[in-house]
Coordinates of C-alpha atoms in Angstrom, one line a residue:
M280 CA 28.8 7.0 48.7
V281 CA 31.6 8.9 46.9
K282 CA 34.8 6.9 46.7
L283 CA 37.8 9.3 46.9
F284 CA 41.4 8.1 46.7
I285 CA 44.0 10.7 47.8
G286 CA 47.7 10.4 47.0
S287 CA 49.9 11.6 49.8
S288 CA 53.3 11.3 51.4
S289 CA 54.0 8.9 54.3
N290 CA 56.3 10.8 56.6
G291 CA 54.0 13.6 57.6
E292 CA 55.4 16.1 55.1
D293 CA 51.9 17.0 53.9
A294 CA 50.1 16.7 57.2
P295 CA 48.9 20.4 57.4
I296 CA 47.2 20.4 54.0
E297 CA 45.8 16.9 54.6
A298 CA 44.0 18.1 57.6
V299 CA 42.7 21.1 55.7
Y300 CA 41.7 19.0 52.7
E301 CA 39.8 16.4 54.7
H302 CA 38.0 19.0 56.8
T303 CA 36.8 20.9 53.7
L304 CA 35.8 17.6 51.9
R305 CA 33.7 16.4 54.8
Q306 CA 32.1 19.8 55.3
N307 CA 30.9 19.8 51.7
C308 CA 30.2 16.1 51.1
P309 CA 29.4 14.1 54.3
D310 CA 28.7 10.9 52.3
I311 CA 32.3 10.3 51.3
D312 CA 34.7 7.3 51.7
I313 CA 38.3 8.5 51.8
T314 CA 41.3 6.3 51.1
W315 CA 44.7 7.9 51.8
M316 CA 47.2 6.3 49.4
R317 CA 50.5 6.3 51.3
Q318 CA 53.5 4.2 50.9
E319 CA 53.0 1.8 53.7
R320 CA 54.5 -1.5 54.8
G321 CA 52.5 -4.6 54.4
D322 CA 49.4 -3.3 52.5
Y323 CA 48.2 -2.5 49.0
W324 CA 50.3 0.6 48.8
S325 CA 53.6 -1.0 49.7
G326 CA 56.5 -2.5 47.6
Y327 CA 56.4 0.0 44.8
Q328 CA 59.6 1.2 43.0
T329 CA 59.1 5.0 43.1
H330 CA 62.4 6.6 42.4
T331 CA 61.3 8.2 39.1
W332 CA 57.9 9.4 40.4
P333 CA 57.6 13.2 40.7
T334 CA 55.9 12.8 44.1
P335 CA 55.8 10.0 46.7
F336 CA 52.4 8.9 45.3
S337 CA 52.4 9.6 41.6
G338 CA 51.9 6.1 40.3
F339 CA 49.2 5.0 42.8
R340 CA 46.4 6.5 40.7
W341 CA 46.8 3.9 38.1
V342 CA 45.9 1.0 40.4
I343 CA 42.7 2.6 41.9
A344 CA 40.4 0.8 39.4
E345 CA 41.9 -2.6 40.5
A346 CA 41.5 -1.6 44.1
C347 CA 37.8 -1.1 43.4
N348 CA 37.6 -4.6 41.7
F349 CA 36.9 -2.8 38.5
Q350 CA 33.5 -1.8 39.7
G351 CA 31.7 1.5 40.0
R352 CA 33.4 4.8 40.0
A353 CA 36.2 6.5 42.0
I354 CA 37.8 9.9 42.2
Y355 CA 41.5 10.4 42.4
T356 CA 43.1 13.6 43.7
D357 CA 46.5 14.8 45.0
C358 CA 46.5 15.8 48.7
D359 CA 47.6 19.4 48.2
M360 CA 44.1 20.8 47.7
I361 CA 41.3 22.7 49.3
N362 CA 37.7 21.7 48.5
F363 CA 34.8 24.2 48.0
R364 CA 32.1 22.0 46.4
S365 CA 30.5 18.7 47.0
M366 CA 32.5 15.8 45.5
E367 CA 29.2 14.2 44.7
E368 CA 28.7 16.6 41.8
L369 CA 32.1 15.5 40.4
Y370 CA 31.4 11.8 41.1
N371 CA 28.2 11.9 39.0
I372 CA 29.3 13.7 35.9
D373 CA 28.4 12.4 32.5
M374 CA 31.7 10.8 31.2
E375 CA 30.1 9.9 27.9
G376 CA 31.4 6.3 28.1
K377 CA 35.0 7.2 28.6
P378 CA 37.2 5.5 31.2
L379 CA 38.7 8.7 32.6
A380 CA 37.8 12.4 33.1
A381 CA 40.3 15.1 33.7
R382 CA 40.7 18.8 32.9
R383 CA 42.6 19.8 29.8
G384 CA 46.0 21.3 30.4
K385 CA 49.4 21.9 28.9
R386 CA 51.9 20.4 31.4
F387 CA 51.5 16.7 30.6
G388 CA 50.6 16.7 26.9
G389 CA 46.9 17.5 27.0
H390 CA 45.3 16.7 30.4
E391 CA 45.9 17.3 34.1
F392 CA 45.4 14.0 36.0
C393 CA 45.8 15.4 39.5
V394 CA 42.0 15.4 39.7
M395 CA 40.5 12.5 37.9
V396 CA 37.2 10.6 37.7
I397 CA 37.6 6.9 36.9
D398 CA 35.0 4.5 35.5
C399 CA 36.6 1.5 37.0
E400 CA 34.9 -1.1 34.8
K401 CA 35.8 0.8 31.5
F402 CA 39.3 1.4 32.8
Q403 CA 40.0 -2.4 33.1
E404 CA 40.6 -2.6 29.4
Y405 CA 43.6 -0.3 29.7
A406 CA 44.8 -1.3 33.2
I407 CA 48.2 -2.9 34.0
P408 CA 48.0 -5.3 36.9
Q409 CA 49.0 -3.9 40.2
S410 CA 51.5 -6.8 40.7
R411 CA 53.3 -5.6 37.6
I412 CA 53.0 -1.8 38.2
K413 CA 54.8 -2.2 41.6
G414 CA 58.0 -3.1 39.8
I415 CA 57.9 -0.5 37.0
S416 CA 59.3 2.8 38.3
E417 CA 58.4 4.6 35.1
I418 CA 54.7 3.5 35.2
H419 CA 53.4 7.0 35.9
Q420 CA 55.1 8.5 32.9
R421 CA 54.0 5.6 30.7
M422 CA 50.3 6.0 31.7
I423 CA 50.5 9.7 31.2
Q424 CA 51.8 9.1 27.6
K425 CA 48.9 6.6 27.0
F426 CA 46.1 8.9 28.1
S427 CA 47.1 12.5 28.1
G428 CA 45.7 14.4 25.1
N429 CA 43.6 11.3 24.0
E430 CA 40.1 12.8 23.7
D431 CA 38.7 9.3 22.9
L432 CA 39.7 8.1 26.4
V433 CA 39.6 11.2 28.6
H434 CA 36.4 13.2 29.1
P435 CA 37.2 16.9 29.8
L436 CA 36.4 18.2 33.3
D437 CA 35.4 21.8 34.1
E438 CA 38.8 23.2 35.1
K439 CA 37.2 24.7 38.2
W440 CA 37.6 21.2 39.7
N441 CA 41.4 21.6 39.4
V442 CA 42.5 25.2 39.6
L443 CA 46.2 25.4 39.7
D444 CA 47.5 27.7 42.4
G445 CA 44.5 29.9 41.9
E446 CA 45.3 30.8 38.2
D447 CA 43.2 33.9 37.4
Y448 CA 40.1 32.8 39.3
E449 CA 38.4 34.6 42.1
L450 CA 38.4 32.3 45.2
D451 CA 34.6 32.2 45.2
D452 CA 34.5 30.7 41.7
I453 CA 36.8 27.8 42.5
H454 CA 35.5 24.2 43.2
Q455 CA 38.9 22.7 44.0
L456 CA 42.0 24.7 44.7
H457 CA 45.3 22.8 43.9
F458 CA 48.6 23.9 45.3
T459 CA 50.3 22.3 42.3
N460 CA 53.7 24.2 42.3
M461 CA 55.7 22.2 45.0
A462 CA 58.2 25.1 45.3
T463 CA 55.5 27.5 46.6
Q464 CA 53.5 25.2 48.8
P465 CA 53.1 27.1 52.1
W466 CA 53.6 24.1 54.4
K467 CA 56.9 23.3 52.6
P468 CA 57.0 19.5 52.4
A469 CA 60.4 18.1 53.3
W470 CA 60.3 15.5 50.5
F471 CA 60.5 18.4 47.9
T472 CA 64.3 19.2 47.6
G473 CA 64.1 21.9 45.0
Q474 CA 64.4 25.6 45.4
Q475 CA 61.6 27.1 47.6
A476 CA 59.8 30.2 46.3
P477 CA 57.0 32.5 47.5
H478 CA 53.5 31.8 46.3
P479 CA 52.4 34.3 43.7
R480 CA 49.0 34.9 45.4
K481 CA 48.9 36.1 49.0
D482 CA 45.1 35.6 49.2
V483 CA 45.7 31.9 48.5
V484 CA 48.3 31.6 51.2
D485 CA 46.1 33.5 53.6
L486 CA 43.2 31.2 52.8
F487 CA 45.3 28.1 53.6
A488 CA 46.3 29.6 57.0
Q489 CA 42.6 30.4 57.8
K490 CA 41.5 26.9 56.7
L491 CA 44.2 25.3 58.8
D492 CA 43.1 27.2 61.9
K493 CA 39.5 26.2 61.3
A494 CA 40.4 22.5 60.7
I495 CA 42.4 22.3 63.9
A496 CA 39.6 24.0 65.9
D497 CA 37.2 21.4 64.6
G498 CA 39.4 18.4 65.5
Y499 CA 41.5 17.8 62.4
N500 CA 44.9 18.0 63.9
P501 CA 47.9 17.6 61.4
D502 CA 49.7 15.4 64.0
D503 CA 47.0 12.8 63.5
Y504 CA 48.0 12.4 59.8
I505 CA 51.6 11.3 60.7
I506 CA 51.2 7.5 60.9
N507 CA 54.6 5.9 60.2
E508 CA 56.8 5.3 63.2
E509 CA 59.9 4.9 61.0
P510 CA 60.6 7.1 58.0
V511 CA 59.6 5.6 54.7
D512 CA 62.2 5.2 51.9
Y513 CA 60.8 6.8 48.8
G514 CA 63.2 4.9 46.6
I515 CA 61.8 1.3 46.9
I516 CA 59.1 1.1 49.5
G517 CA 58.3 -2.0 51.6
K518 CA 61.7 -3.6 51.2

Protein backbone atom coordinates (compact mmCIF):
# COMPACT_ATOMS: atom_id res chain seq x y z
CA MET A 1 0.00 0.00 0.00
CA VAL A 2 1.42 3.37 -1.04
CA LYS A 3 1.03 6.05 1.63
CA LEU A 4 0.51 9.45 0.04
CA PHE A 5 0.12 12.72 1.97
CA ILE A 6 -1.19 15.66 -0.03
CA GLY A 7 -0.91 19.25 1.16
CA SER A 8 -4.02 21.26 0.39
CA SER A 9 -6.11 24.26 1.35
CA SER A 10 -9.15 23.96 3.60
CA ASN A 11 -11.71 26.33 2.15
CA GLY A 12 -12.20 24.65 -1.22
CA GLU A 13 -9.85 26.97 -3.09
CA ASP A 14 -8.10 24.01 -4.72
CA ALA A 15 -11.11 21.70 -5.10
CA PRO A 16 -11.00 21.42 -8.92
CA ILE A 17 -7.38 20.28 -9.07
CA GLU A 18 -7.90 18.01 -6.05
CA ALA A 19 -10.65 16.16 -7.92
CA VAL A 20 -8.42 15.84 -10.99
CA TYR A 21 -5.40 14.76 -8.97
CA GLU A 22 -7.17 12.06 -6.96
CA HIS A 23 -8.89 10.73 -10.07
CA THR A 24 -5.60 10.36 -11.95
CA LEU A 25 -3.81 8.93 -8.90
CA ARG A 26 -6.38 6.17 -8.40
CA GLN A 27 -6.51 5.39 -12.10
CA ASN A 28 -2.78 4.73 -12.15
CA CYS A 29 -2.31 3.24 -8.67
CA PRO A 30 -5.41 1.60 -7.15
CA ASP A 31 -3.48 0.41 -4.05
CA ILE A 32 -2.97 3.84 -2.53
CA ASP A 33 -3.84 5.39 0.84
CA ILE A 34 -4.37 9.16 0.52
CA THR A 35 -4.27 11.59 3.44
CA TRP A 36 -5.38 15.13 2.64
CA MET A 37 -3.42 17.46 4.90
CA ARG A 38 -5.78 20.38 5.49
CA GLN A 39 -5.85 22.88 8.29
CA GLU A 40 -8.71 21.46 10.30
CA ARG A 41 -10.14 21.97 13.75
CA GLY A 42 -9.51 19.29 16.32
CA ASP A 43 -7.17 16.89 14.49
CA TYR A 44 -3.48 16.36 13.72
CA TRP A 45 -3.50 19.14 11.15
CA SER A 46 -4.88 21.89 13.41
CA GLY A 47 -3.35 24.52 15.68
CA TYR A 48 -0.41 25.49 13.45
CA GLN A 49 0.93 29.01 13.13
CA THR A 50 1.05 29.41 9.38
CA HIS A 51 1.30 33.11 8.62
CA THR A 52 4.79 32.84 7.07
CA TRP A 53 4.02 29.72 5.02
CA PRO A 54 4.00 30.27 1.23
CA THR A 55 0.85 28.12 0.99
CA PRO A 56 -1.81 27.04 3.52
CA PHE A 57 -0.04 23.67 3.87
CA SER A 58 3.71 24.30 3.43
CA GLY A 59 4.88 23.13 6.85
CA PHE A 60 2.81 19.96 7.06
CA ARG A 61 5.29 17.86 5.09
CA TRP A 62 7.77 18.00 7.96
CA VAL A 63 5.49 16.12 10.39
CA ILE A 64 4.54 13.27 8.04
CA ALA A 65 7.20 10.91 9.39
CA GLU A 66 5.85 11.39 12.93
CA ALA A 67 2.29 10.83 11.65
CA CYS A 68 3.58 7.46 10.38
CA ASN A 69 5.12 6.69 13.80
CA PHE A 70 8.53 6.86 12.12
CA GLN A 71 7.87 3.60 10.33
CA GLY A 72 7.97 2.67 6.66
CA ARG A 73 7.85 5.12 3.80
CA ALA A 74 5.54 7.93 2.72
CA ILE A 75 5.24 10.24 -0.25
CA TYR A 76 4.44 13.92 0.08
CA THR A 77 3.10 16.07 -2.76
CA ASP A 78 1.38 19.40 -3.17
CA CYS A 79 -2.21 19.18 -4.39
CA ASP A 80 -1.75 21.15 -7.62
CA MET A 81 -0.75 18.19 -9.74
CA ILE A 82 -1.87 15.70 -12.37
CA ASN A 83 -0.53 12.16 -12.17
CA PHE A 84 0.41 10.02 -15.19
CA ARG A 85 2.38 7.13 -13.63
CA SER A 86 1.80 4.67 -10.80
CA MET A 87 2.94 6.09 -7.48
CA GLU A 88 4.12 2.61 -6.57
CA GLU A 89 7.14 3.17 -8.82
CA LEU A 90 8.05 6.31 -6.90
CA TYR A 91 7.33 4.70 -3.52
CA ASN A 92 9.78 1.86 -4.16
CA ILE A 93 12.78 3.77 -5.50
CA ASP A 94 16.23 3.07 -4.10
CA MET A 95 16.95 5.99 -1.76
CA GLU A 96 20.47 4.73 -1.00
CA GLY A 97 19.90 5.02 2.74
CA LYS A 98 18.94 8.70 2.74
CA PRO A 99 15.96 10.06 4.69
CA LEU A 100 14.49 12.06 1.77
CA ALA A 101 14.29 11.97 -2.00
CA ALA A 102 13.43 15.00 -4.16
CA ARG A 103 14.36 16.39 -7.56
CA ARG A 104 17.18 18.84 -7.90
CA GLY A 105 16.14 22.42 -8.56
CA LYS A 106 17.18 26.03 -8.23
CA ARG A 107 14.28 27.70 -6.44
CA PHE A 108 14.98 26.54 -2.89
CA GLY A 109 18.73 26.19 -2.75
CA GLY A 110 19.18 22.83 -4.43
CA HIS A 111 16.06 20.63 -4.22
CA GLU A 112 12.34 20.88 -4.93
CA PHE A 113 10.40 19.38 -2.00
CA CYS A 114 6.94 19.61 -3.56
CA VAL A 115 7.25 15.90 -4.45
CA MET A 116 9.18 14.04 -1.79
CA VAL A 117 9.72 10.44 -0.72
CA ILE A 118 10.31 10.05 3.01
CA ASP A 119 12.02 7.17 4.78
CA CYS A 120 10.19 7.79 8.04
CA GLU A 121 12.56 5.81 10.26
CA LYS A 122 15.67 7.51 8.91
CA PHE A 123 13.98 10.92 9.05
CA GLN A 124 13.41 10.57 12.81
CA GLU A 125 17.01 11.62 13.47
CA TYR A 126 16.31 15.00 11.88
CA ALA A 127 12.69 15.48 12.91
CA ILE A 128 11.35 18.23 15.16
CA PRO A 129 8.38 17.07 17.25
CA GLN A 130 5.01 18.01 15.84
CA SER A 131 4.07 19.60 19.18
CA ARG A 132 6.92 22.10 18.68
CA ILE A 133 6.48 22.57 14.95
CA LYS A 134 2.90 23.78 15.48
CA GLY A 135 4.19 26.87 17.24
CA ILE A 136 7.04 27.75 14.84
CA SER A 137 5.66 29.71 11.90
CA GLU A 138 9.05 29.72 10.13
CA ILE A 139 9.43 25.93 10.35
CA HIS A 140 9.09 25.37 6.61
CA GLN A 141 11.86 27.81 5.81
CA ARG A 142 14.11 26.30 8.50
CA MET A 143 13.67 22.75 7.21
CA ILE A 144 14.29 23.84 3.64
CA GLN A 145 17.56 25.39 4.78
CA LYS A 146 18.50 22.17 6.57
CA PHE A 147 17.86 19.80 3.66
CA SER A 148 17.90 21.66 0.36
CA GLY A 149 21.14 21.14 -1.53
CA ASN A 150 22.38 18.56 1.00
CA GLU A 151 23.28 15.57 -1.16
CA ASP A 152 24.11 13.51 1.95
CA LEU A 153 20.47 13.70 3.11
CA VAL A 154 18.47 14.02 -0.12
CA HIS A 155 18.51 11.41 -2.87
CA PRO A 156 17.87 12.93 -6.33
CA LEU A 157 14.56 12.04 -8.00
CA ASP A 158 14.00 11.84 -11.72
CA GLU A 159 12.60 15.32 -12.45
CA LYS A 160 9.79 13.75 -14.49
CA TRP A 161 8.12 13.10 -11.11
CA ASN A 162 7.86 16.86 -10.53
CA VAL A 163 7.65 18.70 -13.85
CA LEU A 164 7.09 22.38 -13.12
CA ASP A 165 4.30 23.78 -15.31
CA GLY A 166 5.35 21.47 -18.11
CA GLU A 167 8.85 22.94 -18.54
CA ASP A 168 10.11 21.75 -21.95
CA TYR A 169 8.61 18.27 -21.71
CA GLU A 170 6.13 16.72 -24.07
CA LEU A 171 3.02 15.79 -22.10
CA ASP A 172 3.51 12.10 -22.88
CA ASP A 173 6.92 12.14 -21.17
CA ILE A 174 5.71 13.52 -17.82
CA HIS A 175 5.15 11.30 -14.76
CA GLN A 176 3.74 14.07 -12.57
CA LEU A 177 2.72 17.53 -13.79
CA HIS A 178 2.96 20.31 -11.21
CA PHE A 179 1.12 23.62 -11.59
CA THR A 180 3.75 25.26 -9.44
CA ASN A 181 3.33 28.93 -10.42
CA MET A 182 0.39 30.01 -8.30
CA ALA A 183 -0.21 33.09 -10.48
CA THR A 184 -0.98 30.94 -13.53
CA GLN A 185 -3.01 28.11 -11.97
CA PRO A 186 -6.12 27.74 -14.16
CA TRP A 187 -8.55 27.19 -11.23
CA LYS A 188 -7.31 30.46 -9.61
CA PRO A 189 -7.29 29.63 -5.86
CA ALA A 190 -8.69 32.45 -3.75
CA TRP A 191 -5.99 32.14 -1.11
CA PHE A 192 -3.42 33.40 -3.66
CA THR A 193 -3.64 37.20 -3.50
CA GLY A 194 -0.88 38.05 -5.98
CA GLN A 195 -1.23 39.18 -9.57
CA GLN A 196 -2.86 36.57 -11.82
CA ALA A 197 -1.25 35.77 -15.18
CA PRO A 198 -1.96 33.45 -18.11
CA HIS A 199 -0.29 30.05 -18.12
CA PRO A 200 2.58 29.90 -20.63
CA ARG A 201 1.41 26.57 -22.13
CA LYS A 202 -2.07 26.30 -23.63
CA ASP A 203 -1.75 22.52 -23.95
CA VAL A 204 -1.28 22.23 -20.19
CA VAL A 205 -4.36 24.35 -19.50
CA ASP A 206 -6.38 22.36 -22.02
CA LEU A 207 -5.23 19.13 -20.38
CA PHE A 208 -6.44 20.33 -16.99
CA ALA A 209 -9.88 21.15 -18.45
CA GLN A 210 -10.11 17.74 -20.11
CA LYS A 211 -9.04 15.92 -16.95
CA LEU A 212 -11.55 17.90 -14.87
CA ASP A 213 -14.40 16.93 -17.19
CA LYS A 214 -13.34 13.28 -17.00
CA ALA A 215 -12.99 13.36 -13.20
CA ILE A 216 -16.48 14.81 -12.78
CA ALA A 217 -17.93 12.26 -15.20
CA ASP A 218 -16.37 9.49 -13.10
CA GLY A 219 -17.79 10.81 -9.82
CA TYR A 220 -14.96 13.02 -8.56
CA ASN A 221 -16.96 16.19 -7.98
CA PRO A 222 -14.98 19.25 -6.80
CA ASP A 223 -17.85 20.14 -4.44
CA ASP A 224 -17.05 16.99 -2.45
CA TYR A 225 -13.62 18.38 -1.60
CA ILE A 226 -15.06 21.40 0.24
CA ILE A 227 -15.29 20.12 3.81
CA ASN A 228 -15.21 23.12 6.18
CA GLU A 229 -18.53 24.68 7.14
CA GLU A 230 -16.76 27.82 8.34
CA PRO A 231 -13.79 29.47 6.60
CA VAL A 232 -10.44 28.52 8.07
CA ASP A 233 -8.14 31.32 9.24
CA TYR A 234 -4.77 30.77 7.59
CA GLY A 235 -2.97 32.88 10.19
CA ILE A 236 -3.24 30.70 13.29
CA ILE A 237 -5.41 27.66 12.72
CA GLY A 238 -7.47 25.90 15.37
CA LYS A 239 -7.67 28.85 17.78
